[in-house]
Coordinates of C-alpha atoms and ligand atoms in Angstrom, one line a residue:
M1 CA 0.1 -0.4 0.2
T2 CA 1.2 3.2 -1.1
L3 CA 1.2 6.0 2.1
T4 CA 0.2 9.4 2.2
A5 CA 0.2 12.3 4.4
K6 CA -2.7 11.8 5.8
D7 CA -2.3 8.1 6.4
F8 CA 0.7 9.9 9.3
K9 CA -1.9 12.0 10.7
S10 CA -3.6 11.0 14.4
D11 CA -6.9 11.3 14.9
Q12 CA -5.6 13.5 18.2
E13 CA -6.2 17.0 18.4
V14 CA -3.3 19.5 17.8
R15 CA -2.6 21.5 21.1
W16 CA -0.1 24.1 19.8
C17 CA -0.6 27.6 20.0
P18 CA -1.9 29.5 17.1
G19 CA 1.2 30.7 15.0
C20 CA 3.8 27.6 16.3
G21 CA 6.2 27.0 14.3
D22 CA 6.0 23.2 15.4
Y23 CA 2.7 22.9 13.0
A24 CA 4.8 23.4 10.4
I25 CA 7.4 21.5 11.1
L26 CA 4.5 18.4 11.9
A27 CA 3.1 18.9 8.3
A28 CA 7.0 18.7 6.6
V29 CA 7.5 15.6 8.8
Q30 CA 4.0 14.2 8.0
G31 CA 4.5 15.0 4.4
F32 CA 8.0 13.5 3.8
L33 CA 7.2 10.0 6.0
P34 CA 5.6 8.3 2.9
E35 CA 9.1 8.5 1.1
L36 CA 10.9 6.5 3.6
G37 CA 9.0 3.3 2.5
V38 CA 8.3 2.0 6.0
P39 CA 5.6 0.9 7.2
R40 CA 4.2 2.7 10.0
E41 CA 4.2 -0.2 12.2
R42 CA 8.5 0.3 12.1
I43 CA 8.4 3.9 12.8
V44 CA 8.6 5.3 16.1
F45 CA 9.0 8.7 17.7
V46 CA 10.2 8.8 21.1
S47 CA 10.3 12.6 22.5
G48 CA 11.0 14.2 26.0
I49 CA 8.9 17.3 27.8
G50 CA 8.5 20.5 26.2
C51 CA 5.9 21.9 23.8
S52 CA 8.0 20.0 21.0
S53 CA 7.7 16.8 22.6
R54 CA 4.1 16.7 21.9
F55 CA 5.1 16.0 18.7
P56 CA 4.2 11.7 18.7
Y57 CA 0.7 12.6 19.3
Y58 CA 0.0 13.8 16.2
L59 CA 1.6 11.2 14.6
N60 CA 0.4 7.8 13.1
T61 CA 2.9 5.7 14.0
Y62 CA 4.4 4.2 17.2
G63 CA 5.5 7.1 19.8
F64 CA 6.5 7.5 23.2
H65 CA 6.2 10.9 24.9
S66 CA 9.0 9.8 27.4
I67 CA 10.6 11.9 30.6
H68 CA 12.3 14.5 30.4
G69 CA 15.4 14.9 28.9
R70 CA 15.7 11.3 28.5
A71 CA 14.5 10.5 25.1
P72 CA 18.0 10.0 23.6
A73 CA 18.5 7.1 25.9
I74 CA 15.5 5.5 25.5
A75 CA 16.0 5.3 21.6
T76 CA 18.9 3.9 22.5
G77 CA 17.4 1.1 24.1
L78 CA 14.8 0.7 21.2
A79 CA 17.4 1.3 18.4
A80 CA 20.2 -1.1 19.7
S81 CA 17.8 -4.0 20.2
R82 CA 15.5 -3.4 16.9
P83 CA 17.8 -1.7 14.1
D84 CA 14.9 -2.8 11.7
L85 CA 12.9 0.6 13.2
S86 CA 13.1 3.5 11.9
V87 CA 13.8 5.5 15.4
W88 CA 13.0 9.4 15.7
V89 CA 13.7 11.5 18.6
I90 CA 12.0 15.1 19.1
T91 CA 13.0 17.4 21.3
G92 CA 13.8 21.1 22.0
D93 CA 16.5 23.2 22.8
G94 CA 15.4 23.3 26.9
D95 CA 14.9 19.0 26.7
G96 CA 17.7 18.4 24.8
L97 CA 20.4 20.4 25.9
S98 CA 19.7 21.3 29.5
I99 CA 18.5 19.0 31.6
G100 CA 19.0 16.1 28.7
G101 CA 22.3 17.1 27.6
N102 CA 24.2 14.5 29.3
H103 CA 21.9 12.2 27.1
L104 CA 22.3 14.0 24.1
I105 CA 25.9 13.9 23.7
H106 CA 26.2 10.3 24.9
A107 CA 23.8 9.2 22.1
L108 CA 25.7 11.2 19.6
R109 CA 29.1 9.9 20.0
R110 CA 28.1 6.1 20.0
N111 CA 26.5 6.6 16.8
V112 CA 22.7 5.3 17.7
N113 CA 20.9 4.7 14.5
L114 CA 18.6 7.7 15.3
N115 CA 17.2 10.7 13.8
I116 CA 17.4 13.1 16.5
L117 CA 15.3 16.7 15.7
L118 CA 16.1 19.5 17.9
F119 CA 13.8 22.2 17.6
N120 CA 15.4 25.5 19.0
N121 CA 13.1 28.2 19.6
R122 CA 15.7 29.6 22.1
I123 CA 13.1 29.4 24.6
Y124 CA 11.2 27.5 27.3
G125 CA 7.6 27.5 26.1
L126 CA 6.0 25.1 28.0
T127 CA 6.4 26.4 31.3
K128 CA 5.6 30.1 29.9
G129 CA 9.1 31.8 29.1
Q130 CA 12.0 31.8 30.8
Y131 CA 15.3 31.7 29.1
S132 CA 16.7 28.7 28.0
P133 CA 20.6 27.2 27.1
T134 CA 20.4 28.6 23.5
S135 CA 19.1 31.9 24.7
E136 CA 21.3 34.8 23.6
I137 CA 23.5 37.0 26.4
G138 CA 21.3 39.6 27.6
K139 CA 17.7 38.0 27.0
I140 CA 14.9 39.3 29.2
T141 CA 12.8 36.6 29.9
K142 CA 10.3 36.3 33.2
S143 CA 13.5 34.2 35.2
T144 CA 16.2 36.8 33.8
P145 CA 14.4 40.2 34.5
I146 CA 17.4 42.1 33.7
G147 CA 19.0 40.1 30.9
S148 CA 20.4 36.5 30.6
I149 CA 24.2 36.2 31.7
D150 CA 25.0 32.7 31.1
R151 CA 26.4 32.1 27.4
P152 CA 24.2 30.2 24.4
L153 CA 25.2 26.9 23.5
N154 CA 25.5 26.1 19.7
P155 CA 23.7 22.8 18.8
I156 CA 25.5 22.5 15.9
S157 CA 29.1 22.9 17.2
L158 CA 27.9 20.8 20.7
A159 CA 26.8 17.7 18.1
L160 CA 30.4 18.3 15.8
G161 CA 32.3 18.5 19.3
A162 CA 30.8 14.9 20.0
E163 CA 31.6 13.8 16.7
A164 CA 28.2 13.2 15.4
T165 CA 28.5 11.9 11.8
F166 CA 25.2 13.6 10.4
V167 CA 24.7 17.3 11.6
A168 CA 22.3 19.7 9.9
R169 CA 20.6 22.8 10.5
T170 CA 17.0 23.9 9.0
I171 CA 14.2 26.1 9.8
D172 CA 10.7 25.7 9.9
S173 CA 9.5 28.3 7.4
D174 CA 11.2 26.9 4.5
R175 CA 9.2 23.4 3.8
R176 CA 11.3 22.0 0.9
H177 CA 14.5 23.1 2.9
L178 CA 13.5 21.0 5.8
Q179 CA 12.3 18.0 4.1
S180 CA 15.3 17.9 2.1
V181 CA 17.3 17.9 5.1
L182 CA 15.2 15.1 6.7
R183 CA 15.4 13.0 3.5
R184 CA 19.6 13.1 4.1
A185 CA 19.4 12.5 7.7
A186 CA 17.0 9.5 7.1
A187 CA 19.7 8.0 4.4
H188 CA 22.2 8.3 6.8
R189 CA 22.9 5.3 8.9
G190 CA 23.8 6.3 12.6
T191 CA 22.9 9.1 14.4
S192 CA 21.7 12.4 12.6
F193 CA 21.4 15.1 14.2
V194 CA 19.2 17.9 13.0
E195 CA 18.8 21.7 14.2
I196 CA 15.6 23.3 13.5
Y197 CA 15.3 26.6 14.3
Q198 CA 11.4 27.1 15.4
N199 CA 9.7 30.2 16.0
C200 CA 7.3 30.6 19.2
P201 CA 5.3 33.3 18.4
I202 CA 4.2 33.7 21.9
F203 CA 7.4 33.6 23.9
N204 CA 10.1 34.7 21.6
D205 CA 8.7 35.9 18.2
G206 CA 10.5 36.9 15.5
A207 CA 13.4 34.8 17.2
F208 CA 14.8 33.8 13.5
D209 CA 13.1 36.9 11.3
E210 CA 15.7 38.8 10.6
L211 CA 17.9 35.8 9.1
K212 CA 14.6 35.3 7.0
R213 CA 14.3 39.1 5.9
N214 CA 17.6 39.4 4.9
D215 CA 18.3 36.2 3.1
L216 CA 21.1 36.0 5.7
F217 CA 21.6 32.3 5.4
R218 CA 24.9 30.6 3.6
H219 CA 24.4 26.9 2.5
V220 CA 26.6 24.9 3.7
E221 CA 27.4 21.2 2.4
P222 CA 28.9 18.2 4.0
T223 CA 33.2 18.6 5.0
D224 CA 35.2 15.2 5.6
D225 CA 36.9 18.0 7.8
L226 CA 35.6 18.0 10.8
A227 CA 37.8 21.1 11.6
E228 CA 36.4 22.6 8.7
A229 CA 32.8 21.9 9.8
F230 CA 33.5 23.4 13.3
A231 CA 34.6 26.1 12.2
L232 CA 31.6 26.8 9.8
S233 CA 29.5 26.4 12.8
R234 CA 30.7 29.1 14.6
M235 CA 29.9 31.8 11.7
D236 CA 26.3 33.7 12.3
D237 CA 27.0 36.6 9.2
P238 CA 25.3 34.8 7.4
T239 CA 24.4 32.0 9.2
P240 CA 25.0 28.8 7.7
I241 CA 22.1 26.3 7.2
G242 CA 22.2 22.8 5.7
V243 CA 24.6 20.0 6.2
F244 CA 27.8 20.1 8.2
R245 CA 28.5 17.0 8.3
D246 CA 27.9 13.3 7.0
V247 CA 30.2 10.6 7.3
D248 CA 30.3 6.9 7.4
R249 CA 31.3 4.9 10.8
P250 CA 29.9 1.8 12.2
S251 CA 26.7 2.7 14.1
Y252 CA 26.1 1.4 17.7
D253 CA 23.8 -1.4 16.8
E254 CA 26.2 -3.2 14.4
L255 CA 29.2 -3.0 16.7
M256 CA 26.9 -4.6 19.1
A257 CA 26.1 -7.5 17.0
E258 CA 29.6 -7.7 16.0
Q259 CA 30.3 -7.9 19.5
L260 CA 28.1 -10.5 20.8
G261 CA 28.9 -12.6 17.6
R262 CA 32.6 -12.6 19.2
A263 CA 31.6 -13.3 22.7
V264 CA 29.8 -16.4 21.4
Q265 CA 32.9 -17.3 19.1
I266 CA 35.1 -17.0 22.4
H267 CA 32.5 -18.2 25.0
G268 CA 30.1 -20.5 23.1
E269 CA 26.8 -19.9 22.8
G270 CA 25.7 -20.5 26.6
D271 CA 22.2 -18.6 27.4
L272 CA 22.9 -15.7 25.3
A273 CA 20.1 -17.1 22.9
A274 CA 17.9 -17.6 25.5
L275 CA 18.8 -14.3 26.9
L276 CA 18.1 -12.3 23.2
T277 CA 14.6 -14.0 22.5
Ligands
SF4_1 FE1 4.5 26.6 20.3 FE2 5.7 29.1 22.0 FE3 3.0 28.0 22.3 FE4 5.0 26.2 22.6 S1 4.7 28.2 23.8 S2 3.0 25.9 21.4 S3 6.5 26.6 21.4 S4 3.9 29.2 20.2
MG2 MG1 12.1 25.6 23.7

């Protein structure tokens, strides 16, 4: 059966604020999923906590709205034990880079076979507008009434620092670009990390408007040179967008399978087969 975007819509009422960038990302993902050619029962979306983490409710696939910051850990267990699944992690700048920062970097360095989509709106939306790990210095919010003094994290630099094998950035308002990045992320085996600039019209409206207005984007293509990719990630005038890195390395499940095979060679089958079934 050929699936369409409609097949990936669930019966749940979508409950983001009017105008939220999450709607555009959801539509882009639903429009892209049929291309995967994977049956719905083999697709899993795992999220943490935050506005973006409502995502799995709205997709007619398997899904798991899990615990704060822990989506990469849960998805790691799934992807390592079920390499036949297409596993997606949905997180945000708060969920993925604050409470879940640790889980994120370890999934990246292990090259678990996941697609991680980090919606970056540079604010905590669900808890009503506190500064996040990607908010700019001087940001005035309810929790920083005279301006944030924290240096923001750059998610692309962080992912490259963990030597993630696929690292990209796209934006909610450019559906064609977003879908082209999703396509490349899905085709990559191992961890694909995609930062998506996402407008939060309620608590951080227009965070990316200047980029769009002036077309302040430099379109990048992957380089095998990690230092070069890192240098690109540090630029902001114009802001680089596209795929920074796309390299082949064995994924975590492949390494695990190889090691289990070696363990059987060394120690014999023993109870291993029973344990794995
Ligand atoms: Fe979207 Fe912001 Fe509303 Fe959350 S608070 S649903 S990010 S507009
Ligand atoms: Mg956020």
